Amino acid sequence: MIKDFRQAPPINSEAVFVGMATPKNRLAAFVLDLIIIVPFVRLLQSPFRRGMVDSALLEKTADLAQYEFLNTVTFLVVFMLYHSILIYWQGQTIGKIFFHIKVVSLTGQLTFITTLTRTFFMLLGLSLFAVPFLTLFSHPLRRALHDRISDTVVVGLKEYAGFPNDKEKLWATGLTVFALVFPVLILVFLVRVVSNPSLTNDFNLFEAESAQFLPCEFALKKGQTSMESAIELFLAERVTQDCLQDFAQESLWNNQDIELSKFAMALSVYEKAEKSNNYLRSICEESPEHHLCHFSLWLIDQESPKPGNSTSTPLQLLTAPDVENFIKVFAASYALQNNDFILVEKWLGLVSRQTRLQDRVSQLFFHSLLGQEQWDEARLVYRTHLNLQEDDLVAHLINHSNFQEWSVEKRLQILDFFSPAQKPVTSRMPASENNAESALEVYRQSLIEGL
Amino acid sequence: MIIPFLDGFLTFSKAPITWIIILFNVFLFSQNNGLSREVQLQFESWYQDDDFLQTQGRLYKQFSQKRDVAQVVDNSLVGRLAFRDSQFLLQAPLHQWSGDQVAIKKWREDVKDFMLLRAYYPALFLGVSDLQNDFISLLSYQFYHEGLTHLLGNLLLLLIIGGFLERKHSGLIVFLVYLIGGGLAALMYSRLHGLSGAPLVGASGSLCALLGFLTATQFKKETRLFYFILPSKEYMGFIFVPTVYWVLWLCMLEDITGLWSQSSLYSGGVAHMVHLLGFILGCCLGIIYLQFQRWSRWQQNPQSI
């Protein structure tokens, strides 16, 4: 192997045929040729690459495809011309000169058409994952597909390979068989997957599931669909979150239907609590009469009473699948704010499914009733609407902030009222407040131990 | 793979000035890398926040006078491009924007934080940008690198080329070509192309000046390259090629290609124009040096020329 290109024989020297070129030398010559032509190809591709970046940025898909095509064509043309012209001229590319190998025609002089055909089939071989090149290890003259089609051989001028031995042939055959069988196996697998009824059903199921959402551009049309309709479609799970978000965002940036668009934004980004709350607060600041907004904010404050700490996601409640239930719970909570307990009970009674929101409103309802010492109603509420065990309820009562504010006697009364299964606490202790306090502590401890 | 090898990796005793430049680069990098990484991590949070980028993109479309920017469909991408426009970021809190006021309010707060953090970014106070392009930064940018691969790539080439030139000529020549070539390349770039908010850092411009000097002084003299074709002893080694050929083919062609394929909307992360300007300046310095040598020879012995 030469270490210096100056030692290479001149291009027009009379080469002596000494044997077939080694596959390794052929590969090395090919790699060197690539190293040489790639910078030139990249230079010629420059305008197309610039065009590709521009069309990708401007989302001009037709132009992008055109530039990609031109990019590929440039490489193919330069590759073909480089190999064809140089091999036609002297039977050698620069890589072949460097590694002392040469293309020789078996039928006489090399013609340009022959070298062009040879290069074309070389590219074809490359595109077939170089499988046709495996015959270099099995053919007696070490010819690949492109050599055979163009009736040429590649000879080594200084170093050459002997005839392929049995081991080489075995490897080549094995690899060829693998290269042919592997795609067939993949094909068989794909056919089986498609024809397998259970898998097909899964695919269909998936399609059916996604089909409930209408295509965004079809459901929400700019300038035609109102924001109310968009929100309704979202709540009815007919359009996706992203779809509503895009629609609301466009509307906001075009300064159209601002209040509803903000609400739509709050709904569509409810998973990002902070962002969602920002939109809600903005509506509340601008529209003091917006009930839904204030109710939502009230919920947020219930969840995170510390000012400025609104990282919870109560808006998830607003998008619960059962919108009808949500409205009933909303009505109940509205009635609760107005201390209309009959109406609260009515609306809570109409709720068909236990939801977090309902649980929350029921708890508030329950505590309001306790605050007004309406024990029977409170017990009814916790039995009907709150899914709590008796001990849970007592623990819940003791730990509640309102409970601590009441007098000890009242607290004991409540505990006796809500724990009829146990012996009344009041009968076990003297009337003095200190003792009552300690009795309450004993009671609390017994509960904890019981748990 | 073919890379220049020239005289190889010279030791400190053979190329002291080159080594001092290298060590100074390493020192600056080690001093600022920790801070740079911390700030970069913070920056990442903005680069990945799609809401922030979308808002910034929409606002940049309102702000920018460029027609091309308005045509870009992807607002997040425009938002990323906007980071390069310091004027936009500086005017952000004061400008009256129209659109989604909730998003704009949040964005304004984020931009304020971004601009505060930007002041701690080493590449900004050591590099050349539209906010800082004074004489000191024209010198300091040549010694600061952003990232280990950037540093190692440049310094290995500096050791090979700088070491070779230092042995052939002198350490002072290497130092002057490095400083003058790199500094003038950035200055000319700022005048010809204009600077952006993305700071210009690294020794690449200075290295190209050294390459230009090497080309001018060696021109068709053969210099050594290392080639690696296949992972086998027989397919790797050294070759000697006329300097001008390999410099143009292996180094400068890449920059010409990069410059030619640069989109008007997005210029990428490599300042190809600085490389080319550095190379041209290096060539000019090399020619001046050769003429000076010729003149001094003539001074000593008028018969020699």
Coordinates of C-alpha atoms in Angstrom, one line a residue, chain A residues 1-6 22 24-25 27-29 31-32 35-37 39-40 42-44 46-47 49-50 53-54 57-60 98-99 159 245 249-250 252-253 255 262 265 272 274-275 278-279 282, chain B residues 1-2 51 54-55 58-59 62 68 71-74 77 98-100 102-104 106 222 227-230 232-242 249 253-254 256-257 260-266:
Chain A
M1 CA 0.0 0.0 0.0
I2 CA 1.3 3.4 -0.9
K3 CA 1.7 6.0 1.7
D4 CA 2.1 8.9 -0.5
F5 CA 0.1 9.8 -3.7
R6 CA 3.3 10.9 -5.4
T22 CA -9.2 -6.8 -3.6
K24 CA -11.1 -3.9 0.4
N25 CA -9.1 -1.8 -2.1
L27 CA -14.2 -0.1 -1.1
A28 CA -11.3 2.2 0.0
A29 CA -11.2 3.7 -3.5
V31 CA -14.8 5.9 0.0
L32 CA -11.9 8.2 -1.1
I35 CA -14.5 12.2 0.2
I36 CA -13.4 14.0 -2.9
I37 CA -16.7 14.7 -4.6
P39 CA -17.6 19.0 -1.0
F40 CA -18.1 19.7 -4.7
R42 CA -22.5 20.2 -1.5
L43 CA -21.3 23.4 -3.2
L44 CA -23.5 22.7 -6.2
S46 CA -26.1 25.1 -2.0
P47 CA -28.9 27.0 -3.8
R49 CA -30.4 23.6 0.2
R50 CA -31.2 27.3 0.8
V53 CA -34.7 25.7 4.3
D54 CA -36.8 28.7 3.0
L57 CA -39.9 27.7 7.1
L58 CA -42.6 29.1 4.9
E59 CA -44.3 25.7 4.8
K60 CA -44.3 25.5 1.0
F98 CA -4.6 6.1 -5.1
F99 CA -5.3 2.4 -4.4
E159 CA -1.8 -5.8 -5.1
Q245 CA -57.2 26.4 21.7
Q249 CA -56.0 32.0 20.1
E250 CA -56.7 33.2 16.6
L252 CA -57.9 36.7 20.6
W253 CA -55.0 37.8 18.4
N255 CA -59.2 41.0 18.8
K262 CA -60.5 34.0 26.9
M265 CA -58.6 29.5 26.2
K272 CA -51.8 24.3 32.7
E274 CA -51.5 28.9 35.9
K275 CA -52.1 29.8 32.3
N278 CA -54.6 33.9 34.1
Y279 CA -57.3 33.9 31.4
S282 CA -58.5 38.5 33.2
Chain B
M1 CA -11.5 11.4 6.6
I2 CA -8.6 13.7 5.6
D51 CA -46.6 29.3 24.7
Q54 CA -45.7 31.3 20.0
T55 CA -46.5 34.7 21.7
R58 CA -46.6 36.7 16.8
L59 CA -45.2 39.8 18.4
Q62 CA -45.8 42.8 14.4
D68 CA -39.9 37.2 5.0
Q71 CA -44.5 34.9 5.8
V72 CA -43.2 32.2 8.1
V73 CA -46.1 30.1 9.2
D74 CA -44.7 28.6 12.3
L77 CA -39.9 29.3 14.9
S98 CA -52.2 44.3 20.0
G99 CA -53.6 40.8 20.4
D100 CA -54.0 38.4 23.3
V102 CA -53.2 37.8 28.8
A103 CA -50.5 36.1 26.8
I104 CA -48.6 39.4 26.2
K106 CA -47.1 36.9 30.8
E222 CA 3.4 20.3 -0.2
Y227 CA -6.0 10.2 5.8
F228 CA -8.2 7.6 7.3
I229 CA -10.2 5.6 4.8
L230 CA -10.9 2.3 6.5
S232 CA -7.0 -0.9 8.9
K233 CA -3.4 -0.1 9.1
E234 CA -3.0 -0.2 5.3
Y235 CA -5.8 2.3 4.7
M236 CA -4.6 5.2 7.0
G237 CA -1.5 7.2 6.8
F238 CA 0.1 10.5 5.6
I239 CA 0.0 12.1 2.2
F240 CA 1.6 15.3 1.0
V241 CA -0.5 17.7 -1.0
P242 CA 0.1 21.3 -2.2
W249 CA -10.9 21.9 -0.9
L253 CA -15.1 25.1 0.2
E254 CA -17.2 24.2 3.2
I256 CA -18.3 29.0 0.7
T257 CA -21.0 26.3 0.6
W260 CA -24.1 30.2 -0.3
S261 CA -26.7 27.9 1.2
Q262 CA -27.6 30.2 4.1
S263 CA -31.2 31.1 4.2
S264 CA -32.1 34.8 4.5
L265 CA -34.5 33.9 7.3
Y266 CA -32.3 31.6 9.4

